Coordinates of C-alpha atoms in Angstrom, one line a residue:
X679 CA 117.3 96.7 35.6
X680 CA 114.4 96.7 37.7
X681 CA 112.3 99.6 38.0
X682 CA 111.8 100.7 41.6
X683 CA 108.3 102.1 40.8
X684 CA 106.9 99.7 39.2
X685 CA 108.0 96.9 42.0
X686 CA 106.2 99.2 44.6
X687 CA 103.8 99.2 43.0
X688 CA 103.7 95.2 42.6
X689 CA 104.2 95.0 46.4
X690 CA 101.5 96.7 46.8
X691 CA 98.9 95.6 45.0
X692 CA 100.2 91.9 46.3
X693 CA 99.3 93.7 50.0
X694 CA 95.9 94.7 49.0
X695 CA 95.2 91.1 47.6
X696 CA 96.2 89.8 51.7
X697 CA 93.1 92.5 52.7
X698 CA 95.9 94.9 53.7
X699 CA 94.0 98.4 55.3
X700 CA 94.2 101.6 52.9
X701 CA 96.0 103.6 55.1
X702 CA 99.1 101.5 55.4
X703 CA 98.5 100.7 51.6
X704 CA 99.0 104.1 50.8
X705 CA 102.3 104.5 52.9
X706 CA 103.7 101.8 51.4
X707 CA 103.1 103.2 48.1
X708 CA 104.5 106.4 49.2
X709 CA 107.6 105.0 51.1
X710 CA 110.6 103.9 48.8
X711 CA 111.8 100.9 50.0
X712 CA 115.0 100.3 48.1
X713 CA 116.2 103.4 49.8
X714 CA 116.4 101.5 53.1
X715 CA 118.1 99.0 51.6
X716 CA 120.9 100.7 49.3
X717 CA 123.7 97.6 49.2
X718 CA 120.6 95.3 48.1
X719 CA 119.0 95.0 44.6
X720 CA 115.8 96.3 43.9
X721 CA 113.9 93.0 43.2
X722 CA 115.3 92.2 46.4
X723 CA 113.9 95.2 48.5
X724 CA 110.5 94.6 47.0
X725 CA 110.4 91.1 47.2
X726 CA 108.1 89.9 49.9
X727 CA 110.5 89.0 52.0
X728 CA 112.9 89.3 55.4
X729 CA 116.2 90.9 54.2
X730 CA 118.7 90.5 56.5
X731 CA 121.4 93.6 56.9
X732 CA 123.4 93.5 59.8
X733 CA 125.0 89.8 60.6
X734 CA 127.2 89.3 63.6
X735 CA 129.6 86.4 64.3
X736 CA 127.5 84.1 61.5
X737 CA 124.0 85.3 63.5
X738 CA 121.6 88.5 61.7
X739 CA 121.1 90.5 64.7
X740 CA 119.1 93.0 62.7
X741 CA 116.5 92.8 59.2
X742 CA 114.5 94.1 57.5
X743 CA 111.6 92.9 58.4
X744 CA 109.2 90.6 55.3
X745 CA 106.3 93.3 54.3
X746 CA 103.6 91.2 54.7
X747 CA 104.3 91.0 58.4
X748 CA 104.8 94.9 58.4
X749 CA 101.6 95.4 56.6
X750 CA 99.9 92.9 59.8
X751 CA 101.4 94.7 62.8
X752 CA 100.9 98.2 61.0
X753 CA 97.4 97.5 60.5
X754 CA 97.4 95.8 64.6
X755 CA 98.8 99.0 65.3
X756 CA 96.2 101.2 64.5
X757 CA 98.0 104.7 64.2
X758 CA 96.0 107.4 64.1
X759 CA 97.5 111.0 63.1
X760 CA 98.9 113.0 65.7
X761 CA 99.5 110.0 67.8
X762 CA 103.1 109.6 69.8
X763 CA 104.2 106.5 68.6
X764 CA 107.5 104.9 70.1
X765 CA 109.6 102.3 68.1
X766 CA 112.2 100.3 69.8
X767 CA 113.9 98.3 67.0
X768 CA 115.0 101.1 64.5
X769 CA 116.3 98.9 61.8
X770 CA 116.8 100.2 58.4
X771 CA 114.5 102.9 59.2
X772 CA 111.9 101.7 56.8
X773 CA 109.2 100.9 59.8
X774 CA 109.7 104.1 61.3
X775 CA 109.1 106.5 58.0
X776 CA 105.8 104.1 57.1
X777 CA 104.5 105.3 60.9
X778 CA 105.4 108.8 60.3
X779 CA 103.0 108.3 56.6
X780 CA 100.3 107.3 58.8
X781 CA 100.5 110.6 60.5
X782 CA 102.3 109.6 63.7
X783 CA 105.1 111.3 65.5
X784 CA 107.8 108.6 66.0
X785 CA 110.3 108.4 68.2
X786 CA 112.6 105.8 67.2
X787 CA 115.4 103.8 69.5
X788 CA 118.3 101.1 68.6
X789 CA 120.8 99.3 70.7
X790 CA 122.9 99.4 67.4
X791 CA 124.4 103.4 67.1
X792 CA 125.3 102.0 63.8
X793 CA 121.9 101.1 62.9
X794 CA 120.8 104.2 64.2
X795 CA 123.5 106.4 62.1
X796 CA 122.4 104.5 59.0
X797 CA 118.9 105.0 59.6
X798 CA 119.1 108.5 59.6
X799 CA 120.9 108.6 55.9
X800 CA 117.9 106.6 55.2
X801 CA 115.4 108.8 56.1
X802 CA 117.0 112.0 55.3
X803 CA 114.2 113.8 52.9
X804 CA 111.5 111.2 53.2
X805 CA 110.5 111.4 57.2
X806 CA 111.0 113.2 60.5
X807 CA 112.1 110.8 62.8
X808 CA 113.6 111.1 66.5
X809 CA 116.0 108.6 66.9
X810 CA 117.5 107.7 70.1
X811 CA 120.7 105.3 70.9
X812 CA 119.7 102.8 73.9
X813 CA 118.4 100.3 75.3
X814 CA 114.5 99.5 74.1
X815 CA 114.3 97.8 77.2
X816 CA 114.0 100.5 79.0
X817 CA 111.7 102.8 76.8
X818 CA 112.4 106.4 76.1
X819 CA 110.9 107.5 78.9
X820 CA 111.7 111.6 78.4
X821 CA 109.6 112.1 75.6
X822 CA 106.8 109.8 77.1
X823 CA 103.8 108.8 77.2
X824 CA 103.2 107.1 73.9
X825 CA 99.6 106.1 72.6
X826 CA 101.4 103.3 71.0
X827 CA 104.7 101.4 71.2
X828 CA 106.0 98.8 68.7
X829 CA 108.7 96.4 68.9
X830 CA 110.2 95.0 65.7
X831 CA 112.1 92.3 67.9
X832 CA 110.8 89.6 69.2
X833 CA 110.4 89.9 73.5
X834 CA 110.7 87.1 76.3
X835 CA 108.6 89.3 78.7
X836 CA 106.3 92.6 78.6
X837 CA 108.6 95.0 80.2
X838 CA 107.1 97.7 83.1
X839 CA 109.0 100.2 81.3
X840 CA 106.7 99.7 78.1
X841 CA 103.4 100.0 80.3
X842 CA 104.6 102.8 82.4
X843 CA 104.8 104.6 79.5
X844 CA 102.0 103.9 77.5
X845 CA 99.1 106.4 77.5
X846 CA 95.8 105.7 79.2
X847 CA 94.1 103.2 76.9
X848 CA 96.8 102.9 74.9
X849 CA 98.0 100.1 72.9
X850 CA 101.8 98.0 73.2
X851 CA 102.5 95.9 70.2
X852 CA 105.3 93.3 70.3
X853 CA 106.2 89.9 68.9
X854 CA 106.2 88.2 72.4
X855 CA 107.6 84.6 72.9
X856 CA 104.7 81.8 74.1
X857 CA 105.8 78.8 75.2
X858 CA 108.0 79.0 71.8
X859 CA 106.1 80.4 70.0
X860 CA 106.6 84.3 68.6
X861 CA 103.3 86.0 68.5
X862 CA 102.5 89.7 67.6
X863 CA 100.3 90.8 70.3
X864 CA 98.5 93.7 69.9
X865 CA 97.6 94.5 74.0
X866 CA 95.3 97.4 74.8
X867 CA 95.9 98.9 78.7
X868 CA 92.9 99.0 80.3
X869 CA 92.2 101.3 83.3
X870 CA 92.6 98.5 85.9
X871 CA 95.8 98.2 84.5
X872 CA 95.4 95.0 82.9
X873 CA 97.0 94.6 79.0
X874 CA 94.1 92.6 76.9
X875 CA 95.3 91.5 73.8
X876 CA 93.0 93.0 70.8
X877 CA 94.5 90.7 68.0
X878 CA 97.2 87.5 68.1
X879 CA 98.9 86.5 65.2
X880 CA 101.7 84.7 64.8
X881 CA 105.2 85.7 63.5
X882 CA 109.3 85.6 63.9
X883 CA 111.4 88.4 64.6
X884 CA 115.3 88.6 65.8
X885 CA 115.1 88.6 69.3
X886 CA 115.5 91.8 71.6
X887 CA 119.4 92.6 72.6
X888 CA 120.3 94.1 75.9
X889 CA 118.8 93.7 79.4
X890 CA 114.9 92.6 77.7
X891 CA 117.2 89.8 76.0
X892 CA 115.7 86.7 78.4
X893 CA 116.4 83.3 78.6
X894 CA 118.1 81.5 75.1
X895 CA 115.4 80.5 73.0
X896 CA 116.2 77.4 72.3
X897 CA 119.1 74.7 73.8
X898 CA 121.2 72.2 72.5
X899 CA 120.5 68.4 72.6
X900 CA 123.1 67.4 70.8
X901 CA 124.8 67.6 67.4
X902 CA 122.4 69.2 64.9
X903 CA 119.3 69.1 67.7
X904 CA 118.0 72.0 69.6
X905 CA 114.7 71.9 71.9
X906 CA 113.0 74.8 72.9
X907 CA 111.0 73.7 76.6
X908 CA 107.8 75.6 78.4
X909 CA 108.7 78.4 81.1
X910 CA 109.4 76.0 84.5
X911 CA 109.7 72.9 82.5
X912 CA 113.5 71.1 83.3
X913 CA 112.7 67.5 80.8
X914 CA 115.9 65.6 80.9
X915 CA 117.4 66.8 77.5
X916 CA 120.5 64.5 77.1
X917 CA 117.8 61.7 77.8
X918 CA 115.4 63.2 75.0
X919 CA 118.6 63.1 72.9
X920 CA 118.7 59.5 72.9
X921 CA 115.5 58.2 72.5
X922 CA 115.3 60.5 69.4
X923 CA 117.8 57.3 67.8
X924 CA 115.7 54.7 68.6
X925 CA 112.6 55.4 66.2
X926 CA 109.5 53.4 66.7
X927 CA 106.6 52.5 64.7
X928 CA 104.5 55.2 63.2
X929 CA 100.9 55.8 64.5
X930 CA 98.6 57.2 61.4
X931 CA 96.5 60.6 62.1
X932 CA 93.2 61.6 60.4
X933 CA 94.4 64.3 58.2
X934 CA 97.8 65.5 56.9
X935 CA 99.0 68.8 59.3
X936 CA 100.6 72.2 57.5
X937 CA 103.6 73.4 59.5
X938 CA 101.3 76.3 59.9
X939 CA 99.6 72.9 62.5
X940 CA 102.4 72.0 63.6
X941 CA 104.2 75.3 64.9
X942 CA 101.0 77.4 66.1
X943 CA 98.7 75.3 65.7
X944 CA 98.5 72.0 67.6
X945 CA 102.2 72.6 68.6
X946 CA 100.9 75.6 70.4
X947 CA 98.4 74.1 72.5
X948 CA 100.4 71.3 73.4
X949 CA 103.1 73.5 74.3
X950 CA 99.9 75.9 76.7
X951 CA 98.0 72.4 77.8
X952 CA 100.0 69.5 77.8
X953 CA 102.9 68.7 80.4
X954 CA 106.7 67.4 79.4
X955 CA 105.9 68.6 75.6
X956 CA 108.8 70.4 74.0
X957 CA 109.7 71.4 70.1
X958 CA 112.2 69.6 68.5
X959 CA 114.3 71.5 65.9
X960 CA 117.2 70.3 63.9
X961 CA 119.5 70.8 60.7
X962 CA 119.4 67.3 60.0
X963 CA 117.2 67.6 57.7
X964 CA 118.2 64.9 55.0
X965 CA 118.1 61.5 57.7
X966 CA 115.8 60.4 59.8
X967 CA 114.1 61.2 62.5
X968 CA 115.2 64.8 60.7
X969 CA 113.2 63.9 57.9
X970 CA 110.1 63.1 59.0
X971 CA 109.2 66.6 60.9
X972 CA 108.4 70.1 59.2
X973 CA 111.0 71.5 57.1
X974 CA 111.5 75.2 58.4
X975 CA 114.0 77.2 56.2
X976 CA 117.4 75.0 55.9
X977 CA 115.9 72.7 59.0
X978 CA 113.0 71.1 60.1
X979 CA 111.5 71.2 63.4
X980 CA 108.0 69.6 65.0
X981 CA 106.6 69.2 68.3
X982 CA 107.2 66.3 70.7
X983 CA 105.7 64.8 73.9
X984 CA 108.0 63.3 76.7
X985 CA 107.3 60.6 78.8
X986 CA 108.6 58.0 81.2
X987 CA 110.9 55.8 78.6
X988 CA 110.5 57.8 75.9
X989 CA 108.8 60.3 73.9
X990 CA 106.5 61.0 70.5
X991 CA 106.4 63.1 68.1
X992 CA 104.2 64.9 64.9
X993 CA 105.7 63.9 62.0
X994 CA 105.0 65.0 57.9
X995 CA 106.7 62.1 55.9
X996 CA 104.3 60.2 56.2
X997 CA 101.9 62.1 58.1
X998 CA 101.6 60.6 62.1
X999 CA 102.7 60.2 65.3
X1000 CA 105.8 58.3 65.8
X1001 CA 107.3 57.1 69.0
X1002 CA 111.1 57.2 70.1
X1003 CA 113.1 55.1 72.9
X1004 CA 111.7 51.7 74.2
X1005 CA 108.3 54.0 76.3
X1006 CA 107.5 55.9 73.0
X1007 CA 104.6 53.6 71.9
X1008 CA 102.4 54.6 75.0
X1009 CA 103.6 58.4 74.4
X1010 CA 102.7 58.4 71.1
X1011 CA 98.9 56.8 72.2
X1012 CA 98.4 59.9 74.5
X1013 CA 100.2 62.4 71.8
X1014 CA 97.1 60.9 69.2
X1015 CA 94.7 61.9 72.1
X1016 CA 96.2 65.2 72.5
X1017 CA 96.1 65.9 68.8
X1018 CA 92.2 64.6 69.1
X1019 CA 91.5 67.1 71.6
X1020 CA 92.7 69.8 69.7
X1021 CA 90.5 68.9 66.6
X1022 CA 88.0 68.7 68.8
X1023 CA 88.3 72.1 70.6
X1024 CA 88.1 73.0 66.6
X1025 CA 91.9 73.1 65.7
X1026 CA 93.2 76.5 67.0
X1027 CA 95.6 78.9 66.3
X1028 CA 97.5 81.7 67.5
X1029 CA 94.8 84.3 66.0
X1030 CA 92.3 82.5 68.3
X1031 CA 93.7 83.2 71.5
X1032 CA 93.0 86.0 73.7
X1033 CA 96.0 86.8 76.3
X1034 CA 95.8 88.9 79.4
X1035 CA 98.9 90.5 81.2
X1036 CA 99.4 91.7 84.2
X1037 CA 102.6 92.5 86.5
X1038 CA 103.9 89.3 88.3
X1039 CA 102.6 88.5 91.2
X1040 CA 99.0 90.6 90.5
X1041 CA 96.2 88.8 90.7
X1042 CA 94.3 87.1 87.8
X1043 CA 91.8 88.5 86.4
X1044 CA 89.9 85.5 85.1
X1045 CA 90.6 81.7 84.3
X1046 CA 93.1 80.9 81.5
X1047 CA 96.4 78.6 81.1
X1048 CA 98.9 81.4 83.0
X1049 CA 102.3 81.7 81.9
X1050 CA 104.8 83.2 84.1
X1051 CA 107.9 85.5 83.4
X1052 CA 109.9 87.9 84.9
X1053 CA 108.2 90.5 85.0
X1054 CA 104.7 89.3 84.1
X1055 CA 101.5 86.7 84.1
X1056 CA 100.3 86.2 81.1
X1057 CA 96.5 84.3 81.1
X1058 CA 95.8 82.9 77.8
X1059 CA 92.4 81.9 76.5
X1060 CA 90.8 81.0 73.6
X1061 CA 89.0 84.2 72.0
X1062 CA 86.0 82.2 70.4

């Protein structure tokens, strides 16, 4: 049987080796995890990983969340003690008694009542933690302001709600969807009013239920394909769909690209910079074109360029650019020069982006690629 001390005291030491602060070190060494997770081994609750614990209809709706990424935001976070922290994404619980270690004074809210009710058993006798039943979407706005808010669910859109009732100079952290992407934004609210991202990396979290839900994240193509498209973008799917069965000759690239490339790195600014690009993903993992993009879990997905007759797309085995449907050889030609640009610009990533946001229809405060939702404009450019 596995000793619950000594595995915290693995995870935590495997933190500190990722440059993990002290202060979040030591509330992880203080926190038990396997209490949060009571129906799950011990090796499993101090594995580095995403457990998930509530599954609806085939489909997790909530998780604990993989430490690592707790140990990042925590550390984007930047609680100090005494400061009224709001968390909308209860959980297990776990994230919520690791903020009240820090020194914070949480307020914690789930759409789940379930969750909520089983959150509280968990932190009985390790944390004091106010937890609310609603919707995140709309904050908690009695017991506000808040000199930090958190969301442990990925979020289409910054919600007014959130700023309204964030503290002067205050900071909102959420996993916020770019173009496809997830990345945790750390935003700091300046007094003009403007949120300016203080860190970006990038991460995946179940999305937000309830009126924050937003648009499906991704859409099916056809059997076993699903595309996820740029806000405003309407490429002809079904179209897309066939080319993807006419594969074409494969273009060679200068280096071999990580999926780490492919997802948030290159895939990223193509999906910020580049018209008619989309990301492919699919379960057809064992046949071709399947087998030639980025395998992501029980899938693999890449990104792909559209064009008149055709399209392109980043491929791993072997490394290149190959073109689909009788057009994709020119697409493919101006997919290489994309991927040039990008090595040129120095090959970056989500951690080398700044965003701004401000409410839609504001005006911007500087140059960037703008990317418009519901409730907000973000202007994205790159930090160095």
């Amino acid at each position: 049987m596995t000793d619950p001390v000594r595995a915290r005291a693995g995870l935590v030491e495997a933190l500190r080796a990722t440059g993990c602060g002290d202060a979040v070190l030591a509330a992880f060494a203080a926190v038990p995890r396997h209490r949060f997770l009571p129906d799950h081994p011990v090796a499993v609750a101090y594995a580095d990983d995403a457990v998930p614990t509530r599954i609806v209809d085939g489909a997790a709706t909530s998780s604990a969340s993989q430490p690592t990424m707790v140990a990042i935001m925590l550390d984007q976070l930047d609680v100090r003690p005494g400061q009224r922290v709001l968390e909308i994404g209860t959980g297990t619980g776990y994230n919520a008694a690791l903020l009240a270690h820090l020194g914070a004074r949480v307020t914690s809210i789930d759409i789940d009542e379930e969750l909520v009710a089983s959150a509280a058993d968990h932190l009985a006798g390790i944390a004091e933690v106010d937890l609310r039943v609603g919707d995140g979407a709309l904050g908690v706005p009695d017991a506000a302001p808040y000199d930090r808010i958190v969301l442990t669910v990925g979020s289409w859109d910054v919600r007014p709600e959130w700023v309204a009732q964030l503290a002067p100079g205050g900071r909102l952290l959420l996993p916020l969807t770019v173009r496809g992407s997830q990345l945790s934004v750390a935003f700091d609210l300046g007094p003009d009013g403007v949120l300016r991202s203080d860190s970006v990396v990038g991460c995946a979290f179940i999305r937000l239920r309830g009126l924050g839900a937003g648009p499906a994240a991704t859409e099916e193509i056809g059997p076993g394909w699903s595309a996820q498209v740029a806000e405003g973008a309407a490429p002809d799917l079904g179209l897309l769909a066939r080319h993807l069965t006419e594969p074409g000759d494969l273009l060679p690239i200068g280096e071999p690209l990580t999926g780490a490339d492919v997802w948030d790195g290159v895939g990223l600014w193509l999906m910020l910079t580049a018209p008619g690009t989309v990301r492919l993903l699919t379960d057809r993992a064992d046949a071709p074109p399947g087998s030639w993009f980025v395998p992501t879990g029980p899938g693999r997905s890449t990104v792909a360029l559209t064009g008149p007759g055709g399209c392109a797309a980043l491929v791993v085995d072997p490394p290149g650019v190959r073109g689909f449907g009788p057009g994709g050889a020119a697409v493919a030609r101006r997919l290489v020069g994309c991927l040039d640009g990008w090595v040129a610009a120095g090959r970056p990533h989500a951690s080398d982006l700044r965003i701004l946001a401000v409410p839609s229809g504001a005006d911007l405060p500087g140059p960037g690629v703008v990317v418009e939702k519901e409730h907000t404009r973000l202007i994205i450019t790159r930090a160095r």
